[in-house]
mmCIF file of C-alpha atoms in Angstrom:
data_model
loop_
_atom_site.group_PDB
_atom_site.id
_atom_site.type_symbol
_atom_site.label_atom_id
_atom_site.label_comp_id
_atom_site.label_asym_id
_atom_site.label_seq_id
_atom_site.Cartn_x
_atom_site.Cartn_y
_atom_site.Cartn_z
ATOM 1 C CA MET A 1 0.000 0.000 0.000
ATOM 2 C CA GLU A 2 1.160 3.503 -0.818
ATOM 3 C CA LEU A 3 -0.095 6.668 0.875
ATOM 4 C CA LYS A 4 -0.595 9.756 -1.268
ATOM 5 C CA ILE A 5 -1.762 13.320 -0.685
ATOM 6 C CA VAL A 6 -4.034 14.837 -3.347
ATOM 7 C CA LYS A 7 -4.686 18.576 -3.090
ATOM 8 C CA ILE A 8 -8.114 19.819 -4.082
ATOM 9 C CA GLU A 9 -7.570 22.417 -6.794
ATOM 10 C CA LYS A 10 -10.060 25.287 -6.735
ATOM 11 C CA PRO A 11 -10.398 29.066 -6.423
ATOM 12 C CA ASP A 12 -10.255 30.287 -2.810
ATOM 13 C CA ASN A 13 -13.898 31.403 -2.666
ATOM 14 C CA ILE A 14 -15.431 28.162 -3.972
ATOM 15 C CA ASN A 15 -17.035 25.740 -1.512
ATOM 16 C CA PHE A 16 -17.221 22.001 -2.006
ATOM 17 C CA ILE A 17 -18.433 18.773 -0.443
ATOM 18 C CA LEU A 18 -16.373 15.575 -0.615
ATOM 19 C CA GLY A 19 -18.069 12.298 0.185
ATOM 20 C CA GLN A 20 -18.475 8.629 -0.597
ATOM 21 C CA ALA A 21 -21.463 6.810 -2.065
ATOM 22 C CA HIS A 22 -22.056 3.400 -3.614
ATOM 23 C CA PHE A 23 -24.069 3.334 -6.828
ATOM 24 C CA ILE A 24 -23.927 4.616 -10.419
ATOM 25 C CA LYS A 25 -27.160 6.603 -9.964
ATOM 26 C CA THR A 26 -25.440 8.766 -7.324
ATOM 27 C CA VAL A 27 -24.832 11.585 -9.825
ATOM 28 C CA GLU A 28 -28.502 11.901 -10.744
ATOM 29 C CA ASP A 29 -29.700 11.587 -7.155
ATOM 30 C CA LEU A 30 -27.237 14.217 -5.888
ATOM 31 C CA TYR A 31 -28.306 16.535 -8.718
ATOM 32 C CA GLU A 32 -31.974 16.133 -7.750
ATOM 33 C CA ALA A 33 -31.203 16.684 -4.050
ATOM 34 C CA ILE A 34 -29.422 19.950 -4.825
ATOM 35 C CA VAL A 35 -31.946 21.445 -7.264
ATOM 36 C CA THR A 36 -34.903 20.625 -5.011
ATOM 37 C CA THR A 37 -33.135 22.236 -2.028
ATOM 38 C CA GLN A 38 -31.367 25.212 -3.680
ATOM 39 C CA PRO A 39 -32.734 25.585 -7.240
ATOM 40 C CA HIS A 40 -30.610 28.686 -8.036
ATOM 41 C CA LEU A 41 -27.286 27.259 -6.826
ATOM 42 C CA LYS A 42 -24.576 26.952 -9.494
ATOM 43 C CA PHE A 43 -22.881 23.570 -9.067
ATOM 44 C CA GLY A 44 -20.997 20.666 -10.579
ATOM 45 C CA ILE A 45 -20.856 17.052 -9.388
ATOM 46 C CA ALA A 46 -18.418 14.266 -10.232
ATOM 47 C CA PHE A 47 -18.508 10.651 -9.024
ATOM 48 C CA CYS A 48 -15.708 8.082 -9.316
ATOM 49 C CA GLU A 49 -17.220 4.832 -10.483
ATOM 50 C CA SER A 50 -15.340 1.853 -9.036
ATOM 51 C CA SER A 51 -16.414 -1.076 -11.202
ATOM 52 C CA GLY A 52 -17.102 -1.820 -14.851
ATOM 53 C CA PRO A 53 -15.728 1.025 -16.986
ATOM 54 C CA ALA A 54 -14.631 2.912 -13.794
ATOM 55 C CA LEU A 55 -15.349 6.347 -15.262
ATOM 56 C CA VAL A 56 -15.833 9.751 -13.690
ATOM 57 C CA ARG A 57 -19.590 10.291 -13.962
ATOM 58 C CA TRP A 58 -20.701 13.939 -13.822
ATOM 59 C CA ALA A 59 -23.620 16.370 -13.853
ATOM 60 C CA GLY A 60 -24.376 19.960 -12.912
ATOM 61 C CA ASN A 61 -25.737 23.264 -14.145
ATOM 62 C CA ASP A 62 -22.581 25.397 -14.386
ATOM 63 C CA ASP A 63 -19.726 24.647 -16.786
ATOM 64 C CA ALA A 64 -16.970 26.025 -14.525
ATOM 65 C CA MET A 65 -18.183 24.046 -11.485
ATOM 66 C CA ILE A 66 -18.584 20.891 -13.604
ATOM 67 C CA GLU A 67 -15.012 21.199 -14.899
ATOM 68 C CA LEU A 68 -13.663 21.662 -11.353
ATOM 69 C CA ALA A 69 -15.575 18.584 -10.210
ATOM 70 C CA LYS A 70 -14.408 16.399 -13.116
ATOM 71 C CA LYS A 71 -10.763 17.490 -12.772
ATOM 72 C CA ASN A 72 -10.626 16.917 -9.009
ATOM 73 C CA ALA A 73 -12.512 13.619 -9.158
ATOM 74 C CA LEU A 74 -10.059 12.295 -11.735
ATOM 75 C CA ASN A 75 -7.131 13.499 -9.597
ATOM 76 C CA LEU A 76 -8.606 11.599 -6.633
ATOM 77 C CA SER A 77 -9.599 8.487 -8.626
ATOM 78 C CA ALA A 78 -10.858 6.976 -5.360
ATOM 79 C CA GLY A 79 -13.610 4.399 -5.681
ATOM 80 C CA HIS A 80 -17.148 5.665 -5.137
ATOM 81 C CA SER A 81 -16.011 9.113 -4.013
ATOM 82 C CA PHE A 82 -17.972 12.164 -5.113
ATOM 83 C CA ILE A 83 -17.220 15.854 -5.097
ATOM 84 C CA ILE A 84 -19.650 18.747 -5.455
ATOM 85 C CA PHE A 85 -18.404 22.279 -6.204
ATOM 86 C CA MET A 86 -20.737 25.238 -5.711
ATOM 87 C CA ASP A 87 -20.629 28.925 -6.578
ATOM 88 C CA ASN A 88 -22.537 31.572 -4.626
ATOM 89 C CA GLY A 89 -23.684 29.056 -2.051
ATOM 90 C CA TYR A 90 -22.595 27.265 1.081
ATOM 91 C CA PRO A 91 -22.506 23.558 1.968
ATOM 92 C CA ILE A 92 -24.741 24.243 4.985
ATOM 93 C CA ASN A 93 -27.572 25.008 2.544
ATOM 94 C CA ILE A 94 -27.500 21.543 0.916
ATOM 95 C CA LEU A 95 -25.575 19.282 3.297
ATOM 96 C CA ASN A 96 -28.554 17.630 4.996
ATOM 97 C CA ALA A 97 -30.174 16.949 1.618
ATOM 98 C CA ILE A 98 -26.924 15.365 0.402
ATOM 99 C CA LYS A 99 -26.657 13.212 3.541
ATOM 100 C CA MET A 100 -30.231 12.003 3.008
ATOM 101 C CA VAL A 101 -29.507 10.602 -0.467
ATOM 102 C CA PRO A 102 -29.823 6.834 0.149
ATOM 103 C CA GLU A 103 -26.557 5.839 -1.520
ATOM 104 C CA VAL A 104 -24.428 8.432 0.333
ATOM 105 C CA CYS A 105 -22.274 6.579 2.882
ATOM 106 C CA ARG A 106 -20.266 9.427 4.392
ATOM 107 C CA ILE A 107 -19.131 13.021 4.079
ATOM 108 C CA PHE A 108 -15.405 13.717 4.456
ATOM 109 C CA CYS A 109 -15.636 17.527 4.422
ATOM 110 C CA ALA A 110 -17.756 20.498 3.408
ATOM 111 C CA THR A 111 -15.623 23.632 3.146
ATOM 112 C CA ALA A 112 -14.013 26.423 1.155
ATOM 113 C CA ASN A 113 -10.689 25.841 2.955
ATOM 114 C CA PRO A 114 -7.606 24.464 1.247
ATOM 115 C CA VAL A 115 -7.919 20.671 1.497
ATOM 116 C CA GLU A 116 -5.504 17.784 1.136
ATOM 117 C CA VAL A 117 -7.034 14.328 0.740
ATOM 118 C CA VAL A 118 -5.130 11.376 2.205
ATOM 119 C CA ILE A 119 -5.359 8.486 -0.268
ATOM 120 C CA ALA A 120 -4.349 4.859 0.116
ATOM 121 C CA GLU A 121 -3.442 3.138 -3.147
ATOM 122 C CA THR A 122 -3.163 -0.627 -3.593
ATOM 123 C CA GLU A 123 -2.937 -2.859 -6.642
ATOM 124 C CA GLN A 124 -6.745 -2.947 -6.688
ATOM 125 C CA GLY A 125 -7.437 0.775 -6.521
ATOM 126 C CA ARG A 126 -7.628 3.869 -4.345
ATOM 127 C CA GLY A 127 -9.562 4.894 -1.253
ATOM 128 C CA ILE A 128 -9.895 8.030 0.838
ATOM 129 C CA LEU A 129 -8.548 7.644 4.366
ATOM 130 C CA GLY A 130 -9.394 11.188 5.441
ATOM 131 C CA VAL A 131 -8.848 14.865 4.768
ATOM 132 C CA ILE A 132 -6.705 17.703 6.041
ATOM 133 C CA ASP A 133 -9.189 20.583 6.050
ATOM 134 C CA GLY A 134 -7.578 24.004 6.421
ATOM 135 C CA LEU A 135 -4.868 25.082 8.809
ATOM 136 C CA LYS A 136 -3.487 23.700 12.057
ATOM 137 C CA THR A 137 -5.221 25.291 15.053
ATOM 138 C CA LYS A 138 -3.240 28.272 16.378
ATOM 139 C CA GLY A 139 -4.749 28.723 19.852
ATOM 140 C CA ILE A 140 -7.887 29.284 21.915
ATOM 141 C CA GLU A 141 -10.279 32.124 21.083
ATOM 142 C CA GLY A 142 -10.466 35.055 23.455
ATOM 143 C CA GLU A 143 -13.284 37.500 24.172
ATOM 144 C CA GLU A 144 -12.384 39.679 21.170
ATOM 145 C CA ASP A 145 -12.384 36.591 18.915
ATOM 146 C CA ILE A 146 -15.814 35.572 20.233
ATOM 147 C CA GLN A 147 -17.177 39.017 19.409
ATOM 148 C CA LYS A 148 -15.712 38.879 15.878
ATOM 149 C CA ARG A 149 -17.228 35.403 15.326
ATOM 150 C CA LYS A 150 -20.675 36.583 16.421
ATOM 151 C CA GLU A 151 -20.452 39.728 14.259
ATOM 152 C CA PHE A 152 -19.393 37.657 11.228
ATOM 153 C CA LEU A 153 -22.332 35.242 11.595
ATOM 154 C CA ARG A 154 -24.753 38.162 11.740
ATOM 155 C CA LYS A 155 -23.077 39.894 8.797
ATOM 156 C CA ILE A 156 -23.588 36.867 6.544
ATOM 157 C CA GLY A 157 -27.163 36.355 7.760
ATOM 158 C CA TYR A 158 -26.835 33.133 9.760
ATOM 159 C CA LYS A 159 -27.741 34.744 13.084
ATOM 160 C CA PHE A 160 -29.945 37.714 13.849
#
């Protein structure tokens, strides 16, 4: 077995969800979950098939997000993994709908942070062991940090 690190390549402001599912219809079901939850969200989905032709299956409604998804899925090439890129939206808006798709097994991350994916590769194929999501923690928040956090959440409309 060989361990590899695959960096997710994306613009800084783009959010994504990385997960694992188990069936070829995952792409269509994820698409339906997104458009019924956030019909105006621009997104692209790619799914790494792990049997038969073992292709990257894809869907979406925005060419740039679709290309990001296809490129990163192929870079990962990890069986049954999926990646969803979104523009002008946040994972929190669709995450529960994604988790409710019957073939979704797990979510590794949902973020706009820089992410490195830890991959195990064997003669048979590749699998995701986990992710490194963002930076190493630098300390404990203080009172000023708490105030900034609360102000930020109100600024973006998640608290009133």
